[in-house]
PDB file of C-alpha atoms in Angstrom:
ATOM      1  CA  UNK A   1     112.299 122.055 -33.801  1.00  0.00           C
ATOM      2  CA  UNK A   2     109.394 123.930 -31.729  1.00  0.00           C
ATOM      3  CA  UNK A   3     111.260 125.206 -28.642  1.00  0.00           C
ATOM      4  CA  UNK A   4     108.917 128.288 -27.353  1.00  0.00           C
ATOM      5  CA  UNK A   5     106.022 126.967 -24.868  1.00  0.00           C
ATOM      6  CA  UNK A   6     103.495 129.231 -27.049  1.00  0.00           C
ATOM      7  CA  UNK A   7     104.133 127.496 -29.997  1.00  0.00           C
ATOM      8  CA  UNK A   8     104.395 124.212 -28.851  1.00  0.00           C
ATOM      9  CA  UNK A   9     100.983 125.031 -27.251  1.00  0.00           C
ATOM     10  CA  UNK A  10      99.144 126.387 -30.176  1.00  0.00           C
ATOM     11  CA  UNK A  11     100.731 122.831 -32.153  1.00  0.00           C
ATOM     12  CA  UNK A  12      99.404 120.867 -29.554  1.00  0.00           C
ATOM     13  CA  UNK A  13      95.793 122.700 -30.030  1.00  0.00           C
ATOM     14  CA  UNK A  14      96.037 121.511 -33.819  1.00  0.00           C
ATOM     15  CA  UNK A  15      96.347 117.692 -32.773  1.00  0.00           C
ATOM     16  CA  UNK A  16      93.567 117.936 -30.920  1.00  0.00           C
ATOM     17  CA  UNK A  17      91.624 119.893 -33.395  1.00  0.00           C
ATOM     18  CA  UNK A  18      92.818 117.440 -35.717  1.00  0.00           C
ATOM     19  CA  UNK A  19      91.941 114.483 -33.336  1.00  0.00           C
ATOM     20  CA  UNK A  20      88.389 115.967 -33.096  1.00  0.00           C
ATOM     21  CA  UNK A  21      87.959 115.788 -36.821  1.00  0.00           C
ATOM     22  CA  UNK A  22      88.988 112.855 -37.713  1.00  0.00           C
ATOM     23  CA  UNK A  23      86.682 111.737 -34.921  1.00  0.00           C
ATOM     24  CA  UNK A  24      83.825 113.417 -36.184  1.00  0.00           C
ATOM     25  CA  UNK A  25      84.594 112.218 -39.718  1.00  0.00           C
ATOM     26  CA  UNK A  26      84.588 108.700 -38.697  1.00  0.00           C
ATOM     27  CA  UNK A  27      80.813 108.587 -36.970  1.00  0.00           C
ATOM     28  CA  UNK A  28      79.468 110.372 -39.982  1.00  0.00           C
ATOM     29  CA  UNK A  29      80.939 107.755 -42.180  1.00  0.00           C
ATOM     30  CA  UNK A  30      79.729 105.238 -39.705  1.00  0.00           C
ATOM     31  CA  UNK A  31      76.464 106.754 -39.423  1.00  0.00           C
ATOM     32  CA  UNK A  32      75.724 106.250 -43.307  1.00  0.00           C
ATOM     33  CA  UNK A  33      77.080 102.910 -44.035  1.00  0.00           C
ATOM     34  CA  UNK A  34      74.422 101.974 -41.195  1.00  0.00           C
ATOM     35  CA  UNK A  35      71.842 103.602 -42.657  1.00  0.00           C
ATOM     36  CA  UNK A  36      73.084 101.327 -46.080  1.00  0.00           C
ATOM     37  CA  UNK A  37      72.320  98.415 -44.586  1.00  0.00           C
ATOM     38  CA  UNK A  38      68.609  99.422 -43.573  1.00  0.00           C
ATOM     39  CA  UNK A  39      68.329 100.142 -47.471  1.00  0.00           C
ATOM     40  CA  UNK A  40      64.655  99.218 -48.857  1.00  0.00           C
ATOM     41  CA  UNK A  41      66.307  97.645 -51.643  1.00  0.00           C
ATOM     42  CA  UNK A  42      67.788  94.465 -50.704  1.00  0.00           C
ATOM     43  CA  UNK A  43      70.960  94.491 -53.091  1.00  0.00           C
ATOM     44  CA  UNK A  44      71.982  98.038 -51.149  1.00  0.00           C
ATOM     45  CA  UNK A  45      71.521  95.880 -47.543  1.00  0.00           C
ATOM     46  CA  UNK A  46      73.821  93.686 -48.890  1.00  0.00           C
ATOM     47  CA  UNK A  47      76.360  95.606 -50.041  1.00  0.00           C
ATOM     48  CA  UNK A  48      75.928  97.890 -47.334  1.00  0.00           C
ATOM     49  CA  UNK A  49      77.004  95.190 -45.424  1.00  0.00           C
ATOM     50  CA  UNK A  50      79.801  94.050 -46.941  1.00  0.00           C
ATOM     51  CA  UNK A  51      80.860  97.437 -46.761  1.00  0.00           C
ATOM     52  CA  UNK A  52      79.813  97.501 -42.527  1.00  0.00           C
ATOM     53  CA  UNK A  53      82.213  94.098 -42.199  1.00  0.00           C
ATOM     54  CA  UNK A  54      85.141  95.451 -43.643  1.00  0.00           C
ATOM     55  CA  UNK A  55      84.604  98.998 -42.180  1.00  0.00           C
ATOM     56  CA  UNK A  56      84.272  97.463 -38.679  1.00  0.00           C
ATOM     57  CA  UNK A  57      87.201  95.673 -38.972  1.00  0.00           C
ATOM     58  CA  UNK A  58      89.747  97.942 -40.521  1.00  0.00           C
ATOM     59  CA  UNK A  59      88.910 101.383 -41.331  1.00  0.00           C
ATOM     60  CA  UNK A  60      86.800 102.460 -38.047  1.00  0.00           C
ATOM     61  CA  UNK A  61      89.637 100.803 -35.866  1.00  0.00           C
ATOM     62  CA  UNK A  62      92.566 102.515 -37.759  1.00  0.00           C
ATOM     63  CA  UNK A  63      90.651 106.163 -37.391  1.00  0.00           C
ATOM     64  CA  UNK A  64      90.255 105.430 -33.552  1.00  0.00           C
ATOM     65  CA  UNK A  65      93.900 104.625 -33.144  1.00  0.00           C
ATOM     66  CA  UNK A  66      95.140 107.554 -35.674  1.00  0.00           C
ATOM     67  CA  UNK A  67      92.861 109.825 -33.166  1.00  0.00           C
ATOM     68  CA  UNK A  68      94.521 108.619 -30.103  1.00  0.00           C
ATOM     69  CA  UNK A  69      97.763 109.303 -31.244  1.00  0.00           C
ATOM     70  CA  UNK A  70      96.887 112.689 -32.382  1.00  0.00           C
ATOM     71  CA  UNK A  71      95.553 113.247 -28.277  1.00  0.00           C
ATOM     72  CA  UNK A  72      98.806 111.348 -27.415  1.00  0.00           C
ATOM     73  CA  UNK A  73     101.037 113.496 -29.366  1.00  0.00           C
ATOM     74  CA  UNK A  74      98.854 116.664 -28.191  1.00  0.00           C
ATOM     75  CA  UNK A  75      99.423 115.625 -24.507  1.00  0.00           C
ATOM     76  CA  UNK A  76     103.271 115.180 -25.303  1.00  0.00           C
ATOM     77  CA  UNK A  77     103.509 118.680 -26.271  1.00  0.00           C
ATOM     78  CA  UNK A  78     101.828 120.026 -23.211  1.00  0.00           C
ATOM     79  CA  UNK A  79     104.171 118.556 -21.389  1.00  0.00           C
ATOM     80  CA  UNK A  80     106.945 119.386 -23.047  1.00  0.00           C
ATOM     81  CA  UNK A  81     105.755 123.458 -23.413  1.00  0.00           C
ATOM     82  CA  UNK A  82     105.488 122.792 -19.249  1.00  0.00           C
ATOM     83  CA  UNK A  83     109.212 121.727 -19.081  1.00  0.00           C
ATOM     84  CA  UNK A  84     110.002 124.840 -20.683  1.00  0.00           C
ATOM     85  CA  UNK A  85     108.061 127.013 -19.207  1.00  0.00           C
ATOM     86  CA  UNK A  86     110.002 125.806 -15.341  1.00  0.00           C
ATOM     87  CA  UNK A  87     113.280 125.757 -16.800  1.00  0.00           C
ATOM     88  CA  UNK A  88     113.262 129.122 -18.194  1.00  0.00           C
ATOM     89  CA  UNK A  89     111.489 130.179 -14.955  1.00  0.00           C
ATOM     90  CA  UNK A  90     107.926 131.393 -17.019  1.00  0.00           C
ATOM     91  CA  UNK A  91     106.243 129.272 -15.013  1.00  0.00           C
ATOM     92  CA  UNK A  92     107.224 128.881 -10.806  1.00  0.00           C
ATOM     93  CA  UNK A  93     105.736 126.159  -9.295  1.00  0.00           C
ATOM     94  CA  UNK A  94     105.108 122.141  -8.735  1.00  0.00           C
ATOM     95  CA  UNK A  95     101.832 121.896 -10.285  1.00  0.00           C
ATOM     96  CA  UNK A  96     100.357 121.929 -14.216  1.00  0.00           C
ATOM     97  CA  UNK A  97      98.335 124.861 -14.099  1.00  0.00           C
ATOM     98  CA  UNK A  98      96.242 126.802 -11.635  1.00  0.00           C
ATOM     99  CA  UNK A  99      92.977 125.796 -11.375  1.00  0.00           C
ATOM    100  CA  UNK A 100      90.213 128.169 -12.343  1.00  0.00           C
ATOM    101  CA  UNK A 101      92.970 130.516 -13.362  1.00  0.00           C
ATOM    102  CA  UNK A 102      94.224 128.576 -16.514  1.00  0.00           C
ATOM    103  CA  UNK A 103      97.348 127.275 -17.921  1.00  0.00           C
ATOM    104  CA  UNK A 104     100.751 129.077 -18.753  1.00  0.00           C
ATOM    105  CA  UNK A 105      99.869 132.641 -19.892  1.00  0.00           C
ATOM    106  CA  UNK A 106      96.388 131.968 -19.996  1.00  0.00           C
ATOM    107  CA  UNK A 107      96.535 132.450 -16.158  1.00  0.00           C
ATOM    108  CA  UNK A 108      98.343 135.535 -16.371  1.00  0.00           C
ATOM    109  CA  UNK A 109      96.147 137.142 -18.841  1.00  0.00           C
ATOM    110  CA  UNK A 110      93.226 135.701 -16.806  1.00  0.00           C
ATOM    111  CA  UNK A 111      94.273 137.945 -13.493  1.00  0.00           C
ATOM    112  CA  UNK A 112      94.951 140.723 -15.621  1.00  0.00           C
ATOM    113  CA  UNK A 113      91.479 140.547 -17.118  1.00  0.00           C
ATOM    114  CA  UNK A 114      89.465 140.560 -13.946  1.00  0.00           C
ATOM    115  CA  UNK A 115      91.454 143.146 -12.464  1.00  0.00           C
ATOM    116  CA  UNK A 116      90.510 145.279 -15.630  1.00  0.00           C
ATOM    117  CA  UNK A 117      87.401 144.530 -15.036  1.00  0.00           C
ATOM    118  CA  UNK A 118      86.768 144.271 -11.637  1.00  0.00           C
ATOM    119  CA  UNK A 119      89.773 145.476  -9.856  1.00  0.00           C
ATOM    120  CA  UNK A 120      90.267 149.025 -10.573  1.00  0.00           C
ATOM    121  CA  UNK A 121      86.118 150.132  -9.259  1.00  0.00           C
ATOM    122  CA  UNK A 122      85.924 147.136  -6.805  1.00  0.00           C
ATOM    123  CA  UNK A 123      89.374 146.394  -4.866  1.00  0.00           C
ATOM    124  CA  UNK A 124      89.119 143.057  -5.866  1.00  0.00           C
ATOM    125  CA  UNK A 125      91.510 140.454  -4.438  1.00  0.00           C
ATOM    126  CA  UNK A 126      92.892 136.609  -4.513  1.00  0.00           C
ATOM    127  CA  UNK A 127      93.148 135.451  -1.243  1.00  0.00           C
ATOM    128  CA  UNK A 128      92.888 138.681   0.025  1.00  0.00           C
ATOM    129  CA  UNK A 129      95.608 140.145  -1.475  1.00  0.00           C
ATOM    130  CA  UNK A 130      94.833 142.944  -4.098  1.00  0.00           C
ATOM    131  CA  UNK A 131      95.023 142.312  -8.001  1.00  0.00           C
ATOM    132  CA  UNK A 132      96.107 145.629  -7.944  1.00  0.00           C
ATOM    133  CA  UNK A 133      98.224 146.299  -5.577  1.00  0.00           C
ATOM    134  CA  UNK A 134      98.359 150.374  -5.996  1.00  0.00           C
ATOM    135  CA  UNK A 135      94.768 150.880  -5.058  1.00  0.00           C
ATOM    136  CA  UNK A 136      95.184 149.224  -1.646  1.00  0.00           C
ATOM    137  CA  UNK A 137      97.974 151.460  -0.007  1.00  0.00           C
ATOM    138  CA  UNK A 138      97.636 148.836   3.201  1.00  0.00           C
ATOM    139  CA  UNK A 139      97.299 145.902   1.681  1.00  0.00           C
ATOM    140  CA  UNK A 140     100.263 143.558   1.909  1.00  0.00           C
ATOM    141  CA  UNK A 141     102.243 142.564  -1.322  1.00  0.00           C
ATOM    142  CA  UNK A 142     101.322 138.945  -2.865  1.00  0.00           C
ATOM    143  CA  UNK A 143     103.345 136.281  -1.428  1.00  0.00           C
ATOM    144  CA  UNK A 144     104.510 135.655  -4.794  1.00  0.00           C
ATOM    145  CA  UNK A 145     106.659 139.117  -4.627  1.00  0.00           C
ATOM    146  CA  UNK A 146     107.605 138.518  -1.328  1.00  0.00           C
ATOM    147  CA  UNK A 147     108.541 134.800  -1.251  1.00  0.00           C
ATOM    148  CA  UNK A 148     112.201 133.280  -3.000  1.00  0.00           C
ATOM    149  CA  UNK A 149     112.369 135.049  -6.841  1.00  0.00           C
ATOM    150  CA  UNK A 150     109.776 137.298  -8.036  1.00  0.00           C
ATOM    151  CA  UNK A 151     107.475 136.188 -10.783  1.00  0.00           C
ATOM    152  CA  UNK A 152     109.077 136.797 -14.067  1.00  0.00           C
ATOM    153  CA  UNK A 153     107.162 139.498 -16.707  1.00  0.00           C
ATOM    154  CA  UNK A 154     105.645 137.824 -19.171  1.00  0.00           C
ATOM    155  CA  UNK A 155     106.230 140.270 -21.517  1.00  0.00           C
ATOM    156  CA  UNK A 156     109.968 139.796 -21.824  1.00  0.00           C
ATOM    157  CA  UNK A 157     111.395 137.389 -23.935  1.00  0.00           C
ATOM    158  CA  UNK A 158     114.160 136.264 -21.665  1.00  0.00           C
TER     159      UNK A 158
END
């Protein structure tokens, strides 16, 4: 069993990539047993719609629900990554996710990327409190270093 948030993240990603395929797979296979049944020749209409009957019935249904479960599943592993993330105190927090920020690590690697950017030549700032704190000697620490545990590093393992 999956137990690290990454992984289960990166297994969720493959439902969903799966999900997306066998979506796409089914309206191209829709798609040309339509264009079957508008056949000049009359015995490929026909057959073309035999073929449309059953497809609508069975095989176009059965794809759609096989897709939804893949999202379901997907969805289930998200939340289960999120579980782990707040009981193993990665993740601090009520919410799934900050906003513009991202989810899980993505946020973290998010701040670090526009301070790389941005805050090293710029003083930039969330809230106006400095995504890099040594360049500010008067700026206050984040409230997230000041406020009930600090923010785990997400660089260790523990």
């Amino acid at each position: 069993m999956i137990s690290d948030p990454r992984q289960l993240r990166g297994q969720a990603g493959e439902l969903r990539h799966g999900a997306d395929r066998l979506t796409l797979l089914r309206l191209r296979l829709a798609t040309a047993i339509v264009e079957t049944t508008r056949a000049e020749d009359p015995r490929v209409r026909r057959i073309g719609a035999g073929i449309h009957e059953q497809w609508s019935r069975r095989e176009y249904t059965e794809l759609g629900r096989l897709a939804t479960a893949l999202r379901a599943a997907a969805k289930l592993l998200d939340a289960v990554a999120v579980e782990g993330e707040r009981t193993s105190g990665r993740r601090l927090g009520g919410y799934s996710g900050a906003g513009f920020l991202g989810r899980g690590d993505e946020a973290h690697r998010h701040v670090e990327a526009v301070s790389d950017f941005v805050g090293t030549t710029h003083g930039a700032s969330i809230g106006g409190f400095p995504l890099v704190p040594g360049l500010a000697e008067a700026a206050p620490a984040h409230p997230s270093h000041t406020l009930g545990l600090e923010t785990p590093a997400y660089d260790d393992e523990d």
